Amino acid sequence: MILHLVRHGQTMWNVEGRLQGQTMDVPLTETGFIEAAHAAAELVDRPLTALWSSDQLRALQTAGVVVARHDLTVRATPLLREQSLGDLEGRLASEMTEQPVPDGMDISEVRWGGGESIADVHERMRALVAALREEFGDDDEVALVSHGDALRVLLAVLEGKGHRDVDWSGFGTGSVHTVSLGADTDDVLARTIAAVQPASAVALAEAEQRQAQLTKPPGSLGALEVLANRLSAMAGRCPAPIPEPAVIGLFAGDHGVCAQGVSPWPQEVTASMVMNIAGGGAAINALARQVGASLLVTDVGVATDHPAHPAIRNRVVARGTHDFTVEPAMTRDEARAALAVGIEAAEEAIAGGARCLLTGEMGIGNTTPASALIAVFTRTRPALVTGRGAGADDQMLSVKTQVIERGLKLHQPQTDDPLGTLAAIGGLEHAALAGFILAGAAHRVPVVLDGVIACSAACVAAAFAPAVRDYLVSGHAGAEPGIRTALAHLGLQPLVDLGMRLGEGSGAAVALPMVQAAARIMAEMATFAEAGIEAGS
């Protein structure tokens, strides 16, 4: 796909050196219209498929001049707006230099004037790229009319750079930059991310209103009421359908970082436990039978050989990860492929009738990359989110924390590059779980999180698509400290706290009946009017 990036023509605020930001109605000057005409001349012979523009006046006026030379209409989108500068807009640019950068913050992460940070704009431009990939093919040419800083950030996204690495040169008013958005090598991931939309505010309001009319004192069912309302918002209707049948997506993988002595168990246990789960003999099997959920077991990266089994889906991306204290755990392509494995599993489950997804995993040493991921995405020191996993003693816990710190120092992972962070310090099952979560959210299906592995994967998924949070339910708090930190980051409250630390999906399975009960109460409980009871009597 060819993209022609067009900066709008000059405005009087450009001349005066004023901060325009998302001020909507600043028009072009006469010079600005001449610059727009020059941009139109550059593109007159290009076979444009479409022209998208910021919905701000100066961009729309520029787009109108360009589109007049083509048989197209302008499509306005807020995704192409300039960086919002809040209450600084309209003031002189020189006043920006008087604004101090808060201690401990990178300048690209400051929301000047209460508006957007460069990191926020970077996220918006990633959403724009996903939308372009969804709508256009490799042979299309698209003109994008926008603003200087927004286009500089867009270029960084197209070049695979993070929000701290934006090139601030170039892009004079009326200029055109032509770039190639290469063939989409991760179309499954891009399609899934683009499909994740916020839960319905209308259905949420309807649910809250219905809750007030049910035959019970307001708030008397506590967290179940909040959950029932959220389930309606997820489904986009009130009452929500009962989230059944449920499928537990269990992904297995191994970790090169185990070479650093972070687990008391040998890596071969992963393969043995996968076979035990396939044979129905693990705790998750018993719990799945108890709550009526089915298991979808996937080998995405077990390091040691195990016999083929009809209950194990073979989707091996690699035979375990590399030691992230020495090199990246995975390549970006491996991380992308593992994400696609999870997306495929969720879509297979949903196509088979699943109306609720539960997360599960198996992998010796996998709490180490989970803690590393949580530390990065929640911006928390590793010592505060690293736990004992499958039984580490005090000395091993200290080693585990130091190992994570070394890995983070080596790779310097960034929150605005979730794929790169996942590849550097994550695991194959973490990636598959992130894809599983993304696909559940894309299909508006509730996803019940298990423990620290699932929570770390949910942090990754939310970095790809923030609206994922709307579709998550926290099954349990668990013994790992990283769980509560991750849940706070995701804005979730756990349904139960039983001190569990098994993994496999056990905590999510225990919570499933509560999730289903919340929806059933909303759907089947009578209102005061239906029961012939006067409210408050």
XYZ file of C-alpha atoms in Angstrom:
537
model
C 0.000 0.000 0.000
C 1.282 3.466 -0.922
C 0.504 6.301 1.496
C 0.821 9.967 0.561
C 1.155 11.984 3.757
C -0.002 15.569 3.189
C 0.434 18.327 5.760
C -2.230 21.025 5.625
C -1.369 24.459 4.270
C -0.340 27.489 6.280
C -2.695 29.160 8.777
C -2.390 32.500 10.522
C -1.643 30.622 13.745
C 1.364 29.057 11.968
C 2.545 32.549 11.098
C 2.017 33.804 14.648
C 3.650 30.763 16.226
C 0.518 29.759 18.115
C -0.239 26.253 19.341
C -3.109 24.931 17.228
C -3.517 21.414 18.586
C -7.081 20.213 18.116
C -8.582 23.684 17.752
C -11.084 22.841 15.057
C -11.810 26.081 13.179
C -8.456 27.673 12.260
C -8.635 28.342 8.470
C -5.946 28.419 5.808
C -4.378 31.698 4.765
C -4.097 32.651 1.096
C -0.585 31.194 1.179
C -2.045 28.049 2.744
C -4.391 27.546 -0.215
C -1.476 28.009 -2.619
C 0.483 25.356 -0.689
C -2.535 23.032 -0.857
C -2.628 23.545 -4.634
C 1.055 22.583 -4.849
C 0.295 19.391 -2.896
C -2.601 18.662 -5.249
C -0.280 19.098 -8.250
C 2.150 16.552 -6.787
C -0.631 14.005 -6.534
C -2.594 14.778 -9.699
C -1.169 11.820 -11.630
C -1.334 9.341 -8.753
C -4.094 6.686 -8.987
C -5.541 7.455 -5.555
C -7.940 4.898 -4.123
C -9.097 7.139 -1.298
C -8.393 10.377 0.537
C -8.677 10.525 4.322
C -8.380 13.747 6.261
C -8.351 15.066 9.786
C -11.750 16.560 10.584
C -10.152 19.902 11.566
C -10.909 22.843 9.256
C -7.361 23.538 8.030
C -6.918 19.886 7.027
C -10.361 19.655 5.411
C -9.685 22.790 3.360
C -6.393 21.299 2.167
C -8.080 17.989 1.391
C -10.765 19.800 -0.595
C -8.133 21.310 -2.876
C -6.395 17.949 -3.368
C -9.557 15.915 -3.945
C -10.802 18.337 -6.617
C -8.224 16.786 -8.968
C -9.576 13.256 -8.389
C -12.935 11.490 -8.628
C -13.083 10.924 -4.875
C -14.766 12.238 -1.761
C -12.979 13.285 1.405
C -13.369 10.937 4.354
C -12.915 12.850 7.616
C -11.634 10.997 10.660
C -10.598 12.126 14.150
C -7.779 9.553 14.012
C -5.819 12.056 11.878
C -6.246 15.012 14.239
C -3.278 16.924 15.586
C -2.023 16.260 19.113
C -4.410 17.833 21.612
C -2.681 20.417 23.783
C -5.630 21.099 26.071
C -5.689 24.584 27.613
C -2.364 25.503 25.970
C -4.025 25.756 22.550
C -4.031 29.283 21.175
C -1.021 30.300 23.241
C 2.402 31.046 21.780
C 4.662 28.059 21.119
C 7.356 29.777 23.158
C 5.190 29.217 26.227
C 5.633 25.458 25.808
C 9.295 25.837 26.720
C 8.203 27.246 30.066
C 6.344 24.043 30.948
C 8.492 21.785 33.173
C 8.702 18.036 32.541
C 7.514 16.225 35.701
C 10.203 14.274 37.519
C 10.541 10.684 36.374
C 8.577 11.200 33.131
C 9.798 11.170 29.572
C 8.777 14.307 27.690
C 6.887 12.181 25.154
C 4.593 10.887 27.900
C 3.498 14.269 29.312
C -0.091 15.343 28.574
C 0.579 19.055 28.036
C -2.280 21.304 29.064
C -4.334 18.276 30.004
C -4.449 17.126 26.372
C -2.652 14.207 24.715
C 0.893 12.964 25.125
C 2.972 11.872 22.158
C 2.475 8.346 23.498
C -1.289 8.875 23.170
C -0.914 10.097 19.595
C 1.319 7.098 18.849
C -1.479 4.799 20.037
C -3.968 6.681 17.858
C -1.736 6.352 14.819
C -1.358 2.623 15.424
C -5.158 2.405 15.348
C -5.145 4.373 12.083
C -2.662 1.974 10.496
C -4.781 -0.991 11.602
C -7.860 0.640 10.037
C -5.989 1.263 6.780
C -4.827 -2.341 6.619
C -8.371 -3.511 7.265
C -9.853 -1.451 4.423
C -7.203 -1.341 1.702
C -5.006 -3.809 -0.141
C -1.330 -3.847 -1.065
C -1.962 -2.221 -4.470
C -3.989 0.738 -3.170
C -2.753 4.341 -2.908
C -4.243 6.485 -0.149
C -3.719 10.189 0.580
C -3.784 11.188 4.264
C -4.187 14.889 5.056
C -3.173 15.740 8.587
C -0.933 17.924 10.759
C 2.789 18.225 11.342
C 3.250 16.448 14.648
C 0.571 13.848 13.948
C 2.286 12.950 10.656
C 5.704 12.744 12.306
C 4.303 10.277 14.839
C 2.571 8.344 12.054
C 5.916 8.020 10.264
C 7.446 6.622 13.460
C 4.686 4.012 13.657
C 5.187 3.061 9.995
C 8.927 2.678 10.650
C 8.343 0.497 13.711
C 9.608 3.137 16.142
C 8.249 3.836 19.613
C 6.852 7.152 20.857
C 10.237 8.153 22.291
C 11.964 7.838 18.912
C 9.932 10.213 16.737
C 11.930 12.229 14.179
C 10.792 15.836 14.618
C 12.299 17.174 11.390
C 10.544 17.803 8.076
C 6.859 18.238 7.144
C 6.615 21.866 6.145
C 3.115 23.191 5.536
C 1.684 21.884 2.272
C 4.391 19.238 1.887
C 3.805 15.670 0.647
C 5.725 12.625 1.850
C 5.151 9.310 0.068
C 5.837 6.093 1.968
C 5.137 2.424 1.503
C 3.067 0.486 3.990
C 4.513 -2.893 3.024
C 2.562 -6.079 2.551
C 0.670 -6.956 5.711
C 2.508 -9.824 7.317
C 0.320 -9.792 10.399
C -3.118 -9.308 8.885
C -4.716 -11.709 11.401
C -3.423 -9.640 14.295
C -4.275 -6.317 12.635
C -7.779 -7.501 11.762
C -8.376 -8.663 15.312
C -7.072 -5.476 16.903
C -9.195 -3.351 14.573
C -12.298 -5.356 15.528
C -11.969 -4.624 19.264
C -14.515 -1.929 20.060
C -15.549 -0.465 23.429
C -18.419 -2.159 25.217
C -21.848 -0.558 24.777
C -22.493 2.434 27.037
C -26.173 2.274 26.073
C -26.545 -1.352 27.181
C -24.648 -0.556 30.381
C -27.081 2.255 31.211
C -30.047 -0.022 30.492
C -28.580 -2.690 32.774
C -28.011 -0.235 35.594
C -31.604 0.953 35.251
C -32.916 -2.613 35.291
C -30.816 -3.446 38.358
C -32.617 -0.671 40.231
C -35.970 -2.262 39.365
C -35.215 -5.863 40.419
C -36.870 -7.293 43.515
C -34.020 -6.669 45.944
C -32.526 -3.764 47.849
C -30.206 -1.747 45.588
C -26.650 -3.033 45.765
C -27.587 -6.063 47.849
C -25.872 -8.471 45.439
C -22.670 -6.458 45.496
C -20.093 -7.362 42.880
C -22.551 -9.636 41.062
C -24.634 -6.598 40.149
C -21.604 -4.752 38.755
C -20.613 -7.845 36.800
C -24.114 -8.351 35.383
C -24.140 -4.755 34.170
C -20.737 -5.206 32.551
C -21.861 -8.415 30.834
C -24.732 -6.483 29.263
C -22.308 -3.834 28.044
C -20.077 -6.553 26.561
C -22.976 -8.183 24.736
C -24.478 -4.873 23.658
C -27.916 -5.780 25.004
C -29.765 -6.014 28.287
C -30.119 -8.493 29.749
C -26.969 -10.209 28.560
C -27.163 -13.834 27.384
C -25.977 -16.413 29.919
C -22.249 -16.885 29.170
C -22.435 -20.568 28.364
C -21.112 -22.841 27.022
C -17.617 -21.946 28.203
C -14.274 -23.001 26.730
C -10.952 -22.980 28.556
C -8.130 -22.148 26.152
C -5.022 -23.762 27.644
C -1.672 -23.024 25.983
C 1.620 -24.737 26.828
C 5.186 -23.558 26.317
C 8.686 -23.625 27.782
C 11.207 -20.929 28.665
C 14.916 -20.526 28.040
C 15.215 -18.336 31.116
C 14.845 -21.489 33.215
C 18.603 -21.900 32.631
C 19.052 -19.111 35.203
C 17.587 -21.219 38.033
C 14.216 -19.490 38.398
C 12.133 -22.621 39.068
C 12.556 -25.630 41.372
C 11.009 -27.885 38.694
C 12.798 -29.338 35.643
C 11.525 -28.231 32.266
C 10.501 -31.766 31.308
C 7.549 -31.425 33.684
C 5.796 -29.198 31.123
C 5.481 -32.044 28.615
C 4.457 -34.502 31.335
C 1.735 -32.202 32.611
C 0.444 -31.504 29.111
C -0.010 -35.247 28.655
C -1.690 -35.471 32.078
C -4.119 -32.711 31.088
C -4.792 -34.396 27.753
C -5.589 -37.596 29.651
C -8.018 -35.823 31.979
C -6.004 -36.243 35.171
C -5.107 -32.673 36.166
C -6.862 -30.283 38.514
C -8.129 -28.229 35.579
C -9.805 -31.318 34.153
C -11.684 -31.939 37.392
C -12.689 -28.302 37.660
C -13.769 -28.157 34.019
C -16.011 -31.174 34.565
C -17.411 -29.592 37.713
C -18.393 -26.314 36.021
C -19.361 -27.781 32.649
C -16.583 -26.147 30.614
C -14.663 -27.785 27.799
C -10.877 -27.712 27.383
C -9.022 -26.653 24.255
C -5.373 -27.660 24.827
C -2.713 -26.238 22.503
C 1.028 -26.933 22.376
C 2.455 -23.634 21.171
C 6.014 -24.127 22.374
C 6.809 -27.132 24.573
C 10.558 -27.752 24.451
C 10.687 -31.512 25.021
C 9.063 -34.184 22.911
C 5.776 -35.775 23.942
C 3.535 -38.283 22.202
C 0.859 -37.003 19.860
C -2.579 -36.991 21.475
C -6.016 -36.245 19.960
C -6.730 -33.830 22.840
C -3.624 -31.710 22.086
C -3.648 -29.266 19.198
C -0.155 -29.063 17.690
C 0.518 -25.416 16.852
C 4.192 -25.308 17.809
C 5.826 -22.012 16.847
C 9.192 -22.845 18.453
C 10.549 -25.451 20.869
C 10.536 -23.072 23.804
C 11.894 -19.547 24.019
C 15.468 -18.308 24.372
C 16.986 -17.040 27.619
C 15.951 -13.390 27.748
C 18.942 -12.467 29.922
C 21.133 -13.226 26.891
C 18.977 -12.492 23.835
C 15.315 -11.845 22.967
C 13.041 -14.669 24.058
C 11.493 -14.770 20.583
C 11.766 -13.034 17.261
C 8.981 -10.609 16.432
C 7.751 -13.067 13.812
C 7.571 -15.849 16.411
C 5.659 -13.619 18.809
C 3.282 -12.634 16.015
C 2.784 -16.279 15.038
C 2.026 -17.257 18.643
C -0.512 -14.422 18.897
C -2.171 -15.805 15.775
C -2.335 -19.266 17.394
C -4.351 -17.794 20.255
C -6.610 -15.842 17.910
C -7.269 -19.013 15.915
C -8.141 -20.960 19.072
C -10.607 -18.328 20.280
C -12.270 -18.049 16.899
C -12.510 -21.835 16.678
C -14.144 -21.947 20.122
C -16.573 -19.131 19.321
C -17.472 -20.661 15.954
C -18.245 -23.854 17.886
C -20.740 -22.004 20.082
C -18.638 -20.756 23.018
C -20.145 -17.720 24.736
C -17.465 -17.394 27.405
C -13.697 -17.896 27.197
C -11.451 -18.852 30.113
C -7.665 -18.580 30.091
C -5.358 -21.457 30.973
C -1.670 -22.302 30.595
C 1.078 -24.750 31.409
C 4.808 -24.025 31.391
C 7.582 -24.496 33.909
C 9.172 -21.131 34.693
C 6.419 -19.072 33.100
C 5.834 -16.822 36.107
C 9.233 -15.228 35.409
C 8.322 -13.765 31.989
C 4.840 -13.009 33.363
C 6.323 -10.900 36.149
C 8.643 -9.205 33.650
C 5.721 -8.305 31.379
C 3.664 -6.975 34.274
C 6.615 -4.908 35.494
C 6.914 -3.268 32.066
C 3.256 -2.592 31.299
C 2.379 -1.392 34.803
C 5.678 0.508 35.177
C 6.379 -1.260 38.468
C 9.700 -2.404 39.925
C 10.230 -6.166 39.394
C 10.696 -6.797 43.125
C 7.112 -5.686 43.732
C 5.493 -7.996 41.165
C 7.672 -11.114 41.352
C 6.453 -14.075 43.406
C 7.428 -17.612 44.252
C 5.685 -19.274 41.324
C 5.674 -23.043 41.736
C 7.515 -22.989 45.060
C 10.669 -20.852 44.914
C 12.423 -20.383 48.267
C 13.827 -17.045 49.418
C 17.125 -17.468 47.590
C 15.467 -18.531 44.340
C 12.996 -15.639 44.601
C 15.937 -13.250 44.883
C 17.571 -14.836 41.829
C 14.290 -14.622 39.928
C 13.947 -10.912 40.646
C 17.539 -10.224 39.610
C 17.051 -12.217 36.403
C 14.043 -10.073 35.475
C 15.954 -6.880 36.242
C 18.826 -8.030 33.986
C 16.426 -8.828 31.171
C 14.725 -5.456 31.385
C 18.046 -3.636 31.463
C 19.242 -5.569 28.419
C 16.174 -5.075 26.237
C 14.704 -1.766 27.493
C 11.183 -2.874 26.463
C 8.607 -0.151 25.798
C 4.886 -0.106 26.587
C 4.031 1.353 23.181
C 5.636 -1.579 21.375
C 3.715 -4.564 22.766
C 4.917 -6.913 20.029
C 8.544 -6.017 20.646
C 8.144 -6.284 24.417
C 6.421 -9.647 24.095
C 9.193 -10.907 21.817
C 11.958 -9.648 24.108
C 10.808 -10.982 27.483
C 7.587 -12.958 27.031
C 6.683 -16.564 26.400
C 4.971 -18.387 23.584
C 1.992 -19.253 25.806
C 1.815 -15.640 26.998
C 1.599 -14.529 23.372
C -1.035 -17.125 22.523
C -3.090 -16.083 25.541
C -2.858 -12.437 24.483
C -4.199 -13.413 21.051
C -6.929 -15.512 22.677
C -7.978 -12.504 24.781
C -7.888 -10.114 21.823
C -10.109 -12.381 19.738
C -12.588 -12.836 22.585
C -12.906 -9.071 22.918
C -13.180 -8.658 19.146
C -16.194 -10.981 19.203
C -17.708 -9.298 22.305
C -17.327 -12.499 24.338
C -16.422 -12.236 28.048
C -12.944 -13.513 28.885
C -12.366 -14.791 32.434
C -8.752 -14.362 33.521
C -6.934 -16.922 35.629
C -3.736 -16.027 37.485
C -0.524 -14.130 36.907
C 0.214 -15.613 33.466
C -3.207 -14.645 32.138
C -2.987 -11.217 33.778
C 0.348 -10.543 32.098
C -1.119 -11.626 28.746
C -4.099 -9.329 29.361
C -1.681 -6.413 29.899
C -0.139 -7.213 26.516
C -3.566 -7.450 24.856
C -4.650 -4.132 26.393
C -1.489 -2.495 25.042
C -2.494 -3.629 21.546
C -6.148 -2.569 22.013
C -7.110 -0.670 25.192
C -10.822 -1.497 24.787
C -9.937 -5.123 25.582
C -10.358 -4.163 29.251
C -14.119 -3.876 28.743
C -14.394 -7.625 28.090
C -12.226 -8.953 30.922
C -13.408 -10.570 34.138
C -10.892 -11.288 36.895
C -11.404 -14.805 38.175
C -9.266 -14.660 41.298
C -6.608 -12.697 43.152
C -4.133 -15.536 43.756
C -0.896 -15.667 45.711
C 1.358 -14.015 43.116
C 1.873 -10.293 43.858
C 1.887 -9.410 40.181
C -1.789 -10.329 39.873
C -3.088 -7.439 41.945
C -0.759 -4.972 40.250
C -1.904 -6.138 36.820
C -5.575 -6.066 37.828
C -5.235 -2.513 39.124
C -3.668 -1.559 35.770
C -6.574 -3.227 33.949
C -9.209 -1.695 36.234
C -10.526 -5.059 37.463
C -11.601 -6.508 40.802
C -11.136 -10.274 41.410
C -14.246 -12.327 42.080
C -12.584 -14.650 44.600
C -9.423 -14.744 46.687
C -8.650 -18.290 47.745
C -4.868 -18.011 47.848
C -4.591 -20.174 44.719
C -1.345 -20.397 42.714
C -1.792 -23.485 40.553
C -2.440 -21.914 37.177
C -3.807 -24.138 34.386
C -6.985 -22.021 34.369
C -8.068 -23.236 37.803
C -8.956 -19.824 39.228
C -10.961 -18.881 36.145
C -12.872 -22.169 36.328
C -13.727 -21.628 39.997
C -15.101 -18.173 39.141
C -17.149 -19.273 36.116
C -20.352 -20.146 38.041
C -20.363 -16.643 39.536
C -20.080 -15.076 36.100
C -22.971 -17.159 34.840
C -25.006 -16.480 37.991
C -24.617 -12.728 37.559
C -26.082 -12.900 34.055
C -28.858 -15.302 35.099
C -29.988 -13.054 37.949
C -30.304 -10.107 35.582
C -32.151 -12.188 32.979
C -34.513 -14.173 35.226
C -35.146 -12.110 38.352
C -38.476 -10.273 38.364
C -38.764 -6.515 38.590
C -40.972 -4.938 41.254
C -43.560 -4.175 38.569
C -43.537 -7.760 37.244
C -43.925 -9.162 40.745
C -46.707 -6.738 41.646
C -44.645 -5.305 44.510
C -44.482 -1.620 45.225
C -40.831 -0.588 45.395
C -39.749 0.425 48.868
C -42.726 -1.274 50.563
